[in-house]
PDB file of C-alpha atoms and ligand atoms in Angstrom:
ATOM      1  CA  UNK A  17     -45.710 153.735 -87.098  1.00  0.00           C
ATOM      2  CA  UNK A  18     -45.127 152.357 -83.599  1.00  0.00           C
ATOM      3  CA  UNK A  19     -45.257 155.845 -82.197  1.00  0.00           C
ATOM      4  CA  UNK A  20     -48.879 156.370 -83.166  1.00  0.00           C
ATOM      5  CA  UNK A  21     -49.839 152.907 -81.875  1.00  0.00           C
ATOM      6  CA  UNK A  22     -48.152 153.757 -78.584  1.00  0.00           C
ATOM      7  CA  UNK A  23     -50.117 157.004 -78.416  1.00  0.00           C
ATOM      8  CA  UNK A  24     -53.373 155.121 -78.983  1.00  0.00           C
ATOM      9  CA  UNK A  25     -52.482 152.614 -76.245  1.00  0.00           C
ATOM     10  CA  UNK A  26     -51.663 155.505 -73.929  1.00  0.00           C
ATOM     11  CA  UNK A  27     -55.001 157.157 -74.706  1.00  0.00           C
ATOM     12  CA  UNK A  28     -56.771 153.925 -73.628  1.00  0.00           C
ATOM     13  CA  UNK A  29     -54.730 153.702 -70.426  1.00  0.00           C
ATOM     14  CA  UNK A  30     -55.334 157.364 -69.622  1.00  0.00           C
ATOM     15  CA  UNK A  31     -59.028 157.084 -70.545  1.00  0.00           C
ATOM     16  CA  UNK A  32     -58.810 159.885 -73.083  1.00  0.00           C
ATOM     17  CA  UNK A  33     -61.756 159.540 -75.502  1.00  0.00           C
ATOM     18  CA  UNK A  34     -61.164 162.977 -77.053  1.00  0.00           C
ATOM     19  CA  UNK A  35     -57.764 162.487 -78.645  1.00  0.00           C
ATOM     20  CA  UNK A  36     -58.159 158.793 -79.459  1.00  0.00           C
ATOM     21  CA  UNK A  37     -60.562 159.440 -82.358  1.00  0.00           C
ATOM     22  CA  UNK A  38     -58.084 161.782 -84.041  1.00  0.00           C
ATOM     23  CA  UNK A  39     -55.201 159.374 -83.377  1.00  0.00           C
ATOM     24  CA  UNK A  40     -57.192 156.470 -84.817  1.00  0.00           C
ATOM     25  CA  UNK A  41     -58.014 158.434 -88.005  1.00  0.00           C
ATOM     26  CA  UNK A  42     -54.395 159.497 -88.274  1.00  0.00           C
ATOM     27  CA  UNK A  43     -53.160 155.891 -87.905  1.00  0.00           C
ATOM     28  CA  UNK A  44     -55.564 154.752 -90.645  1.00  0.00           C
ATOM     29  CA  UNK A  45     -54.423 157.559 -92.948  1.00  0.00           C
ATOM     30  CA  UNK A  46     -50.808 156.397 -92.436  1.00  0.00           C
ATOM     31  CA  UNK A  47     -51.755 152.977 -93.797  1.00  0.00           C
ATOM     32  CA  UNK A  48     -52.252 151.027 -90.570  1.00  0.00           C
ATOM     33  CA  UNK A  49     -55.192 148.631 -90.707  1.00  0.00           C
ATOM     34  CA  UNK A  50     -58.089 148.485 -88.271  1.00  0.00           C
ATOM     35  CA  UNK A  51     -56.778 145.076 -87.176  1.00  0.00           C
ATOM     36  CA  UNK A  52     -53.336 146.596 -86.430  1.00  0.00           C
ATOM     37  CA  UNK A  53     -54.909 149.292 -84.290  1.00  0.00           C
ATOM     38  CA  UNK A  54     -57.120 146.825 -82.432  1.00  0.00           C
ATOM     39  CA  UNK A  55     -54.449 144.168 -81.893  1.00  0.00           C
ATOM     40  CA  UNK A  56     -51.359 146.332 -81.412  1.00  0.00           C
ATOM     41  CA  UNK A  57     -52.745 149.374 -79.582  1.00  0.00           C
ATOM     42  CA  UNK A  58     -56.238 148.972 -78.087  1.00  0.00           C
ATOM     43  CA  UNK A  59     -55.909 145.414 -76.774  1.00  0.00           C
ATOM     44  CA  UNK A  60     -52.440 145.889 -75.239  1.00  0.00           C
ATOM     45  CA  UNK A  61     -53.711 149.139 -73.673  1.00  0.00           C
ATOM     46  CA  UNK A  62     -56.658 147.329 -72.127  1.00  0.00           C
ATOM     47  CA  UNK A  63     -54.392 144.431 -71.034  1.00  0.00           C
ATOM     48  CA  UNK A  64     -52.271 146.956 -69.159  1.00  0.00           C
ATOM     49  CA  UNK A  65     -55.392 148.413 -67.507  1.00  0.00           C
ATOM     50  CA  UNK A  66     -56.368 144.854 -66.495  1.00  0.00           C
ATOM     51  CA  UNK A  67     -53.005 144.227 -64.830  1.00  0.00           C
ATOM     52  CA  UNK A  68     -53.087 147.547 -62.994  1.00  0.00           C
ATOM     53  CA  UNK A  69     -56.684 146.915 -61.859  1.00  0.00           C
ATOM     54  CA  UNK A  70     -55.776 143.432 -60.621  1.00  0.00           C
ATOM     55  CA  UNK A  71     -52.917 144.932 -58.618  1.00  0.00           C
ATOM     56  CA  UNK A  72     -55.191 147.682 -57.230  1.00  0.00           C
ATOM     57  CA  UNK A  73     -53.113 150.386 -58.958  1.00  0.00           C
ATOM     58  CA  UNK A  74     -56.119 151.393 -61.075  1.00  0.00           C
ATOM     59  CA  UNK A  75     -59.740 151.433 -59.907  1.00  0.00           C
ATOM     60  CA  UNK A  76     -63.280 150.973 -61.256  1.00  0.00           C
ATOM     61  CA  UNK A  77     -63.606 154.554 -62.632  1.00  0.00           C
ATOM     62  CA  UNK A  78     -60.223 154.207 -64.413  1.00  0.00           C
ATOM     63  CA  UNK A  79     -61.434 151.037 -66.116  1.00  0.00           C
ATOM     64  CA  UNK A  80     -64.693 152.729 -67.137  1.00  0.00           C
ATOM     65  CA  UNK A  81     -62.798 155.699 -68.624  1.00  0.00           C
ATOM     66  CA  UNK A  82     -60.431 153.321 -70.438  1.00  0.00           C
ATOM     67  CA  UNK A  83     -63.452 151.509 -71.863  1.00  0.00           C
ATOM     68  CA  UNK A  84     -64.931 154.809 -73.074  1.00  0.00           C
ATOM     69  CA  UNK A  85     -61.698 155.668 -74.848  1.00  0.00           C
ATOM     70  CA  UNK A  86     -61.503 152.220 -76.388  1.00  0.00           C
ATOM     71  CA  UNK A  87     -65.122 152.521 -77.517  1.00  0.00           C
ATOM     72  CA  UNK A  88     -64.431 155.881 -79.204  1.00  0.00           C
ATOM     73  CA  UNK A  89     -61.759 154.184 -81.310  1.00  0.00           C
ATOM     74  CA  UNK A  90     -63.901 151.076 -81.887  1.00  0.00           C
ATOM     75  CA  UNK A  91     -66.714 153.284 -83.231  1.00  0.00           C
ATOM     76  CA  UNK A  92     -64.360 154.158 -86.096  1.00  0.00           C
ATOM     77  CA  UNK A  93     -62.847 150.690 -86.479  1.00  0.00           C
ATOM     78  CA  UNK A  94     -65.912 148.428 -86.214  1.00  0.00           C
ATOM     79  CA  UNK A  95     -67.260 149.062 -89.758  1.00  0.00           C
ATOM     80  CA  UNK A  96     -63.739 148.598 -91.161  1.00  0.00           C
ATOM     81  CA  UNK A  97     -63.226 145.374 -89.214  1.00  0.00           C
ATOM     82  CA  UNK A  98     -66.565 144.065 -90.462  1.00  0.00           C
ATOM     83  CA  UNK A  99     -65.657 144.991 -94.074  1.00  0.00           C
ATOM     84  CA  UNK A 100     -62.328 143.216 -93.758  1.00  0.00           C
ATOM     85  CA  UNK A 101     -64.059 140.197 -92.222  1.00  0.00           C
ATOM     86  CA  UNK A 102     -61.676 140.400 -89.269  1.00  0.00           C
ATOM     87  CA  UNK A 103     -61.852 137.418 -86.941  1.00  0.00           C
ATOM     88  CA  UNK A 104     -62.820 138.132 -83.315  1.00  0.00           C
ATOM     89  CA  UNK A 105     -61.334 136.003 -80.554  1.00  0.00           C
ATOM     90  CA  UNK A 106     -64.770 134.472 -79.997  1.00  0.00           C
ATOM     91  CA  UNK A 107     -68.306 135.255 -78.895  1.00  0.00           C
ATOM     92  CA  UNK A 108     -69.452 135.636 -75.301  1.00  0.00           C
ATOM     93  CA  UNK A 109     -72.987 135.958 -73.939  1.00  0.00           C
ATOM     94  CA  UNK A 110     -72.948 137.577 -70.524  1.00  0.00           C
ATOM     95  CA  UNK A 111     -75.492 138.487 -67.874  1.00  0.00           C
ATOM     96  CA  UNK A 112     -76.225 138.878 -64.176  1.00  0.00           C
ATOM     97  CA  UNK A 113     -78.576 136.124 -63.051  1.00  0.00           C
ATOM     98  CA  UNK A 114     -82.270 136.363 -62.239  1.00  0.00           C
ATOM     99  CA  UNK A 115     -83.180 138.334 -59.128  1.00  0.00           C
ATOM    100  CA  UNK A 116     -79.797 140.064 -59.016  1.00  0.00           C
ATOM    101  CA  UNK A 117     -79.483 143.766 -59.836  1.00  0.00           C
ATOM    102  CA  UNK A 118     -75.717 144.109 -59.363  1.00  0.00           C
ATOM    103  CA  UNK A 119     -74.117 144.888 -62.707  1.00  0.00           C
ATOM    104  CA  UNK A 120     -70.984 146.961 -62.063  1.00  0.00           C
ATOM    105  CA  UNK A 121     -68.695 143.920 -61.868  1.00  0.00           C
ATOM    106  CA  UNK A 122     -70.419 142.207 -64.787  1.00  0.00           C
ATOM    107  CA  UNK A 123     -69.975 145.375 -66.877  1.00  0.00           C
ATOM    108  CA  UNK A 124     -66.260 145.367 -66.077  1.00  0.00           C
ATOM    109  CA  UNK A 125     -66.029 141.748 -67.161  1.00  0.00           C
ATOM    110  CA  UNK A 126     -67.709 142.720 -70.471  1.00  0.00           C
ATOM    111  CA  UNK A 127     -65.227 145.593 -70.916  1.00  0.00           C
ATOM    112  CA  UNK A 128     -62.209 143.359 -70.306  1.00  0.00           C
ATOM    113  CA  UNK A 129     -63.539 140.674 -72.633  1.00  0.00           C
ATOM    114  CA  UNK A 130     -64.132 143.227 -75.390  1.00  0.00           C
ATOM    115  CA  UNK A 131     -60.641 144.539 -74.716  1.00  0.00           C
ATOM    116  CA  UNK A 132     -59.359 140.990 -75.205  1.00  0.00           C
ATOM    117  CA  UNK A 133     -60.979 140.892 -78.661  1.00  0.00           C
ATOM    118  CA  UNK A 134     -64.249 139.071 -77.929  1.00  0.00           C
ATOM    119  CA  UNK A 135     -67.638 139.988 -79.332  1.00  0.00           C
ATOM    120  CA  UNK A 136     -69.757 140.393 -76.194  1.00  0.00           C
ATOM    121  CA  UNK A 137     -73.525 140.156 -76.089  1.00  0.00           C
ATOM    122  CA  UNK A 138     -74.557 141.665 -72.780  1.00  0.00           C
ATOM    123  CA  UNK A 139     -78.002 140.519 -71.673  1.00  0.00           C
ATOM    124  CA  UNK A 140     -77.893 142.918 -68.720  1.00  0.00           C
ATOM    125  CA  UNK A 141     -78.985 142.167 -65.161  1.00  0.00           C
ATOM    126  CA  UNK A 142     -81.830 140.131 -63.630  1.00  0.00           C
ATOM    127  CA  UNK A 143     -81.620 137.776 -66.611  1.00  0.00           C
ATOM    128  CA  UNK A 144     -84.107 134.899 -66.524  1.00  0.00           C
ATOM    129  CA  UNK A 145     -82.897 131.341 -67.040  1.00  0.00           C
ATOM    130  CA  UNK A 146     -85.010 131.089 -70.204  1.00  0.00           C
ATOM    131  CA  UNK A 147     -83.373 134.251 -71.598  1.00  0.00           C
ATOM    132  CA  UNK A 148     -79.906 132.727 -71.138  1.00  0.00           C
ATOM    133  CA  UNK A 149     -81.061 129.528 -72.864  1.00  0.00           C
ATOM    134  CA  UNK A 150     -82.641 131.484 -75.744  1.00  0.00           C
ATOM    135  CA  UNK A 151     -79.471 133.562 -76.183  1.00  0.00           C
ATOM    136  CA  UNK A 152     -77.276 130.445 -76.307  1.00  0.00           C
ATOM    137  CA  UNK A 153     -79.641 128.940 -78.893  1.00  0.00           C
ATOM    138  CA  UNK A 154     -79.719 132.104 -81.026  1.00  0.00           C
ATOM    139  CA  UNK A 155     -76.183 133.478 -80.685  1.00  0.00           C
ATOM    140  CA  UNK A 156     -74.246 130.193 -80.465  1.00  0.00           C
ATOM    141  CA  UNK A 157     -71.548 131.773 -78.254  1.00  0.00           C
ATOM    142  CA  UNK A 158     -68.257 130.105 -77.362  1.00  0.00           C
ATOM    143  CA  UNK A 159     -68.765 131.132 -73.742  1.00  0.00           C
ATOM    144  CA  UNK A 160     -71.723 131.893 -71.495  1.00  0.00           C
ATOM    145  CA  UNK A 161     -70.728 134.096 -68.563  1.00  0.00           C
ATOM    146  CA  UNK A 162     -72.944 134.476 -65.514  1.00  0.00           C
ATOM    147  CA  UNK A 163     -72.431 136.900 -62.668  1.00  0.00           C
ATOM    148  CA  UNK A 164     -74.082 136.685 -59.231  1.00  0.00           C
ATOM    149  CA  UNK A 165     -73.460 138.908 -56.236  1.00  0.00           C
ATOM    150  CA  UNK A 166     -75.942 137.512 -53.724  1.00  0.00           C
ATOM    151  CA  UNK A 167     -75.910 134.188 -51.916  1.00  0.00           C
ATOM    152  CA  UNK A 168     -79.617 134.003 -52.702  1.00  0.00           C
ATOM    153  CA  UNK A 169     -79.139 134.373 -56.471  1.00  0.00           C
ATOM    154  CA  UNK A 170     -76.235 131.932 -56.895  1.00  0.00           C
ATOM    155  CA  UNK A 171     -78.638 128.947 -57.334  1.00  0.00           C
ATOM    156  CA  UNK A 172     -79.942 130.631 -60.514  1.00  0.00           C
ATOM    157  CA  UNK A 173     -76.563 129.778 -62.083  1.00  0.00           C
ATOM    158  CA  UNK A 174     -77.159 126.097 -61.359  1.00  0.00           C
ATOM    159  CA  UNK A 175     -80.725 126.293 -62.687  1.00  0.00           C
ATOM    160  CA  UNK A 176     -79.432 127.838 -65.920  1.00  0.00           C
ATOM    161  CA  UNK A 177     -76.888 125.046 -66.389  1.00  0.00           C
ATOM    162  CA  UNK A 178     -79.627 122.462 -65.800  1.00  0.00           C
ATOM    163  CA  UNK A 179     -81.917 124.250 -68.278  1.00  0.00           C
ATOM    164  CA  UNK A 180     -79.141 124.210 -70.891  1.00  0.00           C
ATOM    165  CA  UNK A 181     -78.737 120.474 -70.293  1.00  0.00           C
ATOM    166  CA  UNK A 182     -82.496 119.950 -70.704  1.00  0.00           C
ATOM    167  CA  UNK A 183     -82.442 121.974 -73.937  1.00  0.00           C
ATOM    168  CA  UNK A 184     -79.577 119.806 -75.251  1.00  0.00           C
ATOM    169  CA  UNK A 185     -77.292 122.862 -75.437  1.00  0.00           C
ATOM    170  CA  UNK A 186     -74.898 122.244 -72.562  1.00  0.00           C
ATOM    171  CA  UNK A 187     -72.145 120.713 -74.690  1.00  0.00           C
ATOM    172  CA  UNK A 188     -72.286 123.541 -77.228  1.00  0.00           C
ATOM    173  CA  UNK A 189     -70.987 126.224 -74.865  1.00  0.00           C
ATOM    174  CA  UNK A 190     -68.415 126.702 -72.121  1.00  0.00           C
ATOM    175  CA  UNK A 191     -69.794 128.235 -68.943  1.00  0.00           C
ATOM    176  CA  UNK A 192     -67.909 130.691 -66.754  1.00  0.00           C
ATOM    177  CA  UNK A 193     -69.219 132.057 -63.457  1.00  0.00           C
ATOM    178  CA  UNK A 194     -68.097 134.776 -61.088  1.00  0.00           C
ATOM    179  CA  UNK A 195     -69.136 137.430 -58.619  1.00  0.00           C
ATOM    180  CA  UNK A 196     -68.200 138.340 -55.090  1.00  0.00           C
ATOM    181  CA  UNK A 197     -70.125 135.497 -53.409  1.00  0.00           C
ATOM    182  CA  UNK A 198     -69.142 132.844 -55.980  1.00  0.00           C
ATOM    183  CA  UNK A 199     -66.185 130.519 -55.343  1.00  0.00           C
ATOM    184  CA  UNK A 200     -64.199 128.055 -57.431  1.00  0.00           C
ATOM    185  CA  UNK A 201     -65.698 125.205 -55.343  1.00  0.00           C
ATOM    186  CA  UNK A 202     -69.215 126.408 -56.066  1.00  0.00           C
ATOM    187  CA  UNK A 203     -68.420 126.670 -59.785  1.00  0.00           C
ATOM    188  CA  UNK A 204     -67.213 123.075 -59.748  1.00  0.00           C
ATOM    189  CA  UNK A 205     -70.240 121.841 -57.774  1.00  0.00           C
ATOM    190  CA  UNK A 206     -72.721 123.273 -60.277  1.00  0.00           C
ATOM    191  CA  UNK A 207     -70.790 121.945 -63.279  1.00  0.00           C
ATOM    192  CA  UNK A 208     -69.460 125.237 -64.661  1.00  0.00           C
ATOM    193  CA  UNK A 209     -66.342 125.046 -66.833  1.00  0.00           C
ATOM    194  CA  UNK A 210     -64.598 127.971 -65.219  1.00  0.00           C
ATOM    195  CA  UNK A 211     -64.534 130.515 -62.430  1.00  0.00           C
ATOM    196  CA  UNK A 212     -62.716 133.840 -62.293  1.00  0.00           C
ATOM    197  CA  UNK A 213     -62.508 136.178 -59.331  1.00  0.00           C
ATOM    198  CA  UNK A 214     -61.756 139.373 -61.278  1.00  0.00           C
ATOM    199  CA  UNK A 215     -62.592 140.861 -64.668  1.00  0.00           C
ATOM    200  CA  UNK A 216     -59.005 140.592 -65.996  1.00  0.00           C
ATOM    201  CA  UNK A 217     -58.890 136.933 -64.904  1.00  0.00           C
ATOM    202  CA  UNK A 218     -62.223 136.356 -66.665  1.00  0.00           C
ATOM    203  CA  UNK A 219     -60.744 137.749 -69.897  1.00  0.00           C
ATOM    204  CA  UNK A 220     -57.593 135.619 -69.529  1.00  0.00           C
ATOM    205  CA  UNK A 221     -59.635 132.497 -68.862  1.00  0.00           C
ATOM    206  CA  UNK A 222     -61.845 133.208 -71.887  1.00  0.00           C
ATOM    207  CA  UNK A 223     -58.748 133.394 -74.073  1.00  0.00           C
ATOM    208  CA  UNK A 224     -57.577 130.054 -72.681  1.00  0.00           C
ATOM    209  CA  UNK A 225     -61.000 128.509 -73.288  1.00  0.00           C
ATOM    210  CA  UNK A 226     -61.061 129.458 -76.978  1.00  0.00           C
ATOM    211  CA  UNK A 227     -57.322 128.883 -77.371  1.00  0.00           C
ATOM    212  CA  UNK A 228     -56.102 132.350 -78.427  1.00  0.00           C
TER     213      UNK A 228
HETATM  214 CO1  LIG B 321     -75.498 145.028 -52.928  1.00  0.00          CO
HETATM  215  N1  LIG B 321     -74.809 143.551 -51.857  1.00  0.00           N
HETATM  216  N2  LIG B 321     -77.328 144.564 -52.411  1.00  0.00           N
HETATM  217  N3  LIG B 321     -76.013 146.597 -53.945  1.00  0.00           N
HETATM  218  N4  LIG B 321     -73.679 145.466 -53.005  1.00  0.00           N
HETATM  219  C1  LIG B 321     -73.375 143.297 -51.931  1.00  0.00           C
HETATM  220  C2  LIG B 321     -73.051 142.318 -53.050  1.00  0.00           C
HETATM  221  C3  LIG B 321     -73.087 142.700 -50.490  1.00  0.00           C
HETATM  222  C4  LIG B 321     -71.858 141.779 -50.439  1.00  0.00           C
HETATM  223  C5  LIG B 321     -72.969 143.866 -49.461  1.00  0.00           C
HETATM  224  C6  LIG B 321     -72.737 143.371 -48.055  1.00  0.00           C
HETATM  225  O1  LIG B 321     -73.644 142.953 -47.398  1.00  0.00           O
HETATM  226  N5  LIG B 321     -71.514 143.415 -47.574  1.00  0.00           N
HETATM  227  C7  LIG B 321     -74.431 141.972 -50.167  1.00  0.00           C
HETATM  228  C8  LIG B 321     -74.508 140.496 -50.581  1.00  0.00           C
HETATM  229  C9  LIG B 321     -74.354 139.572 -49.386  1.00  0.00           C
HETATM  230  C10 LIG B 321     -74.576 138.165 -49.777  1.00  0.00           C
HETATM  231  O2  LIG B 321     -75.487 137.802 -50.451  1.00  0.00           O
HETATM  232  N6  LIG B 321     -73.697 137.307 -49.249  1.00  0.00           N
HETATM  233  C11 LIG B 321     -75.419 142.855 -50.901  1.00  0.00           C
HETATM  234  C12 LIG B 321     -76.798 142.937 -50.608  1.00  0.00           C
HETATM  235  C13 LIG B 321     -77.268 142.111 -49.419  1.00  0.00           C
HETATM  236  C14 LIG B 321     -77.706 143.720 -51.356  1.00  0.00           C
HETATM  237  C15 LIG B 321     -79.204 143.886 -51.157  1.00  0.00           C
HETATM  238  C16 LIG B 321     -79.959 142.592 -50.810  1.00  0.00           C
HETATM  239  C17 LIG B 321     -79.375 144.971 -50.088  1.00  0.00           C
HETATM  240  C18 LIG B 321     -80.789 145.194 -49.640  1.00  0.00           C
HETATM  241  O3  LIG B 321     -81.583 145.679 -50.414  1.00  0.00           O
HETATM  242  N7  LIG B 321     -81.056 144.782 -48.435  1.00  0.00           N
HETATM  243  C19 LIG B 321     -79.677 144.472 -52.515  1.00  0.00           C
HETATM  244  C20 LIG B 321     -80.069 143.374 -53.514  1.00  0.00           C
HETATM  245  C21 LIG B 321     -80.650 143.940 -54.794  1.00  0.00           C
HETATM  246  C22 LIG B 321     -80.742 142.855 -55.847  1.00  0.00           C
HETATM  247  O4  LIG B 321     -79.773 142.612 -56.514  1.00  0.00           O
HETATM  248  N8  LIG B 321     -81.889 142.222 -55.957  1.00  0.00           N
HETATM  249  C23 LIG B 321     -78.431 145.152 -52.965  1.00  0.00           C
HETATM  250  C24 LIG B 321     -78.436 146.262 -53.816  1.00  0.00           C
HETATM  251  C25 LIG B 321     -77.317 146.943 -54.238  1.00  0.00           C
HETATM  252  C26 LIG B 321     -77.375 148.230 -55.070  1.00  0.00           C
HETATM  253  C27 LIG B 321     -78.468 148.213 -56.121  1.00  0.00           C
HETATM  254  C28 LIG B 321     -77.598 149.372 -54.109  1.00  0.00           C
HETATM  255  C29 LIG B 321     -75.886 148.304 -55.621  1.00  0.00           C
HETATM  256  C30 LIG B 321     -75.704 147.680 -57.019  1.00  0.00           C
HETATM  257  C31 LIG B 321     -75.620 148.719 -58.119  1.00  0.00           C
HETATM  258  C32 LIG B 321     -75.228 148.080 -59.420  1.00  0.00           C
HETATM  259  O5  LIG B 321     -74.535 147.085 -59.510  1.00  0.00           O
HETATM  260  N9  LIG B 321     -75.708 148.696 -60.464  1.00  0.00           N
HETATM  261  C33 LIG B 321     -75.147 147.426 -54.615  1.00  0.00           C
HETATM  262  C34 LIG B 321     -73.737 147.433 -54.441  1.00  0.00           C
HETATM  263  C35 LIG B 321     -72.982 148.530 -55.166  1.00  0.00           C
HETATM  264  C36 LIG B 321     -73.064 146.489 -53.631  1.00  0.00           C
HETATM  265  C37 LIG B 321     -71.569 146.449 -53.236  1.00  0.00           C
HETATM  266  C38 LIG B 321     -71.373 147.526 -52.179  1.00  0.00           C
HETATM  267  C39 LIG B 321     -70.544 146.657 -54.324  1.00  0.00           C
HETATM  268  C40 LIG B 321     -70.723 145.743 -55.533  1.00  0.00           C
HETATM  269  C41 LIG B 321     -69.833 146.240 -56.631  1.00  0.00           C
HETATM  270  O6  LIG B 321     -70.301 146.851 -57.585  1.00  0.00           O
HETATM  271  N10 LIG B 321     -68.496 146.050 -56.477  1.00  0.00           N
HETATM  272  C42 LIG B 321     -71.429 144.988 -52.637  1.00  0.00           C
HETATM  273  C43 LIG B 321     -70.411 144.893 -51.507  1.00  0.00           C
HETATM  274  C44 LIG B 321     -69.065 144.486 -51.996  1.00  0.00           C
HETATM  275  O7  LIG B 321     -68.908 143.731 -52.965  1.00  0.00           O
HETATM  276  N11 LIG B 321     -68.076 144.946 -51.349  1.00  0.00           N
HETATM  277  C45 LIG B 321     -72.834 144.592 -52.386  1.00  0.00           C
HETATM  278  C46 LIG B 321     -67.501 146.550 -57.438  1.00  0.00           C
HETATM  279  C47 LIG B 321     -67.323 145.522 -58.567  1.00  0.00           C
HETATM  280  C48 LIG B 321     -66.232 146.011 -59.518  1.00  0.00           C
HETATM  281  O8  LIG B 321     -66.887 144.311 -58.004  1.00  0.00           O
HETATM  282  O9  LIG B 321     -69.138 143.272 -58.357  1.00  0.00           O
HETATM  283  O10 LIG B 321     -67.314 142.040 -57.048  1.00  0.00           O
HETATM  284  P1  LIG B 321     -67.711 142.951 -58.136  1.00  0.00           P
HETATM  285  O11 LIG B 321     -67.188 142.331 -59.504  1.00  0.00           O
HETATM  286  C49 LIG B 321     -65.867 141.844 -59.640  1.00  0.00           C
HETATM  287  C50 LIG B 321     -65.738 140.347 -59.342  1.00  0.00           C
HETATM  288  O12 LIG B 321     -66.743 139.854 -58.494  1.00  0.00           O
HETATM  289  C51 LIG B 321     -65.689 139.716 -60.686  1.00  0.00           C
HETATM  290  O13 LIG B 321     -65.125 140.707 -61.543  1.00  0.00           O
HETATM  291  C52 LIG B 321     -65.531 141.996 -61.112  1.00  0.00           C
HETATM  292  C53 LIG B 321     -64.447 142.991 -61.415  1.00  0.00           C
HETATM  293  O14 LIG B 321     -63.186 142.540 -61.064  1.00  0.00           O
HETATM  294  N12 LIG B 321     -66.891 139.242 -61.350  1.00  0.00           N
HETATM  295  C54 LIG B 321     -66.819 138.225 -62.246  1.00  0.00           C
HETATM  296  C55 LIG B 321     -68.152 139.686 -61.309  1.00  0.00           C
HETATM  297  N13 LIG B 321     -68.919 138.979 -62.158  1.00  0.00           N
HETATM  298  C56 LIG B 321     -68.121 138.088 -62.747  1.00  0.00           C
HETATM  299  C57 LIG B 321     -68.396 137.114 -63.723  1.00  0.00           C
HETATM  300  C58 LIG B 321     -67.332 136.319 -64.167  1.00  0.00           C
HETATM  301  C59 LIG B 321     -66.056 136.453 -63.647  1.00  0.00           C
HETATM  302  C60 LIG B 321     -65.774 137.422 -62.683  1.00  0.00           C
HETATM  303  O15 LIG B 321     -67.484 135.364 -65.094  1.00  0.00           O
HETATM  304  C61 LIG B 321     -68.637 135.340 -65.871  1.00  0.00           C
END
């Protein structure tokens, strides 16, 4: 049984979307559950990718290929997980702030968070303050993640936190910020709950926040 889980993990690490579908079907036919495959093969595979990326042994394209492979397996598993009522680690709403078109880093954060078992609602880039507030109201996420890559767009993070306070929603959600121009000091100044400098760190911090 472990052998097939190892092969699935390896397919994530190697970014092999072609064989992972067949391996996933084969694991299911051998009696493994969708939760087993997610928790014992896909997530450890993505964890490994996160460590290698953090240590600059894997790079952005490797992470994107790993995500594609993971997605190919998730396409098969998602309906089964929903049927089984499988618990996700938590829900995250994510976006790049208003005026900012950089989304490569934010997309990696989404990938790592999905790999860590979170349901991720990606609002995209250039996300208006009101759209973040609406999404928090509608989706009731555990975590709101904001990415900013420009010194000029960092204040939009602060405005969003203030808007959540005004809407009476601030205490309902933990806020994490990041991006190349963002620092831990800045995160503290604007009243965010957390800051992460890389996508794997963002996933680790999210797990700490929800206690998994
Ligand atoms: Co722009 N750009 N850019 N750019 N760009 C930077 C950010 C810049 C640092 C380049 C420079 O001058 N050295 C600079 C910002 C300077 C500053 O404000 N201090 C800059 C500028 C000035 C601009 C324009 C203003 C240029 C111009 O038009 N004059 C313009 C602005 C457009 C706009 O947004 N309104 C602009 C445009 C662009 C492109 C559209 C051409 C393109 C973006 C394409 C895209 O994203 N779809 C682009 C790019 C590619 C870059 C650089 C070269 C690379 C960014 C990137 O994707 N890195 C960048 C220079 C640099 O960073 N070296 C630069 C790879 C990515 C994996 O890393 O995004 O850092 P990163 O994400 C990391 C972490 O930051 C962290 O995790 C990620 C993965 O580990 N992270 C989080 C990110 N979000 C997080 C959220 C979290 C936690 C962690 O919690 C929620």
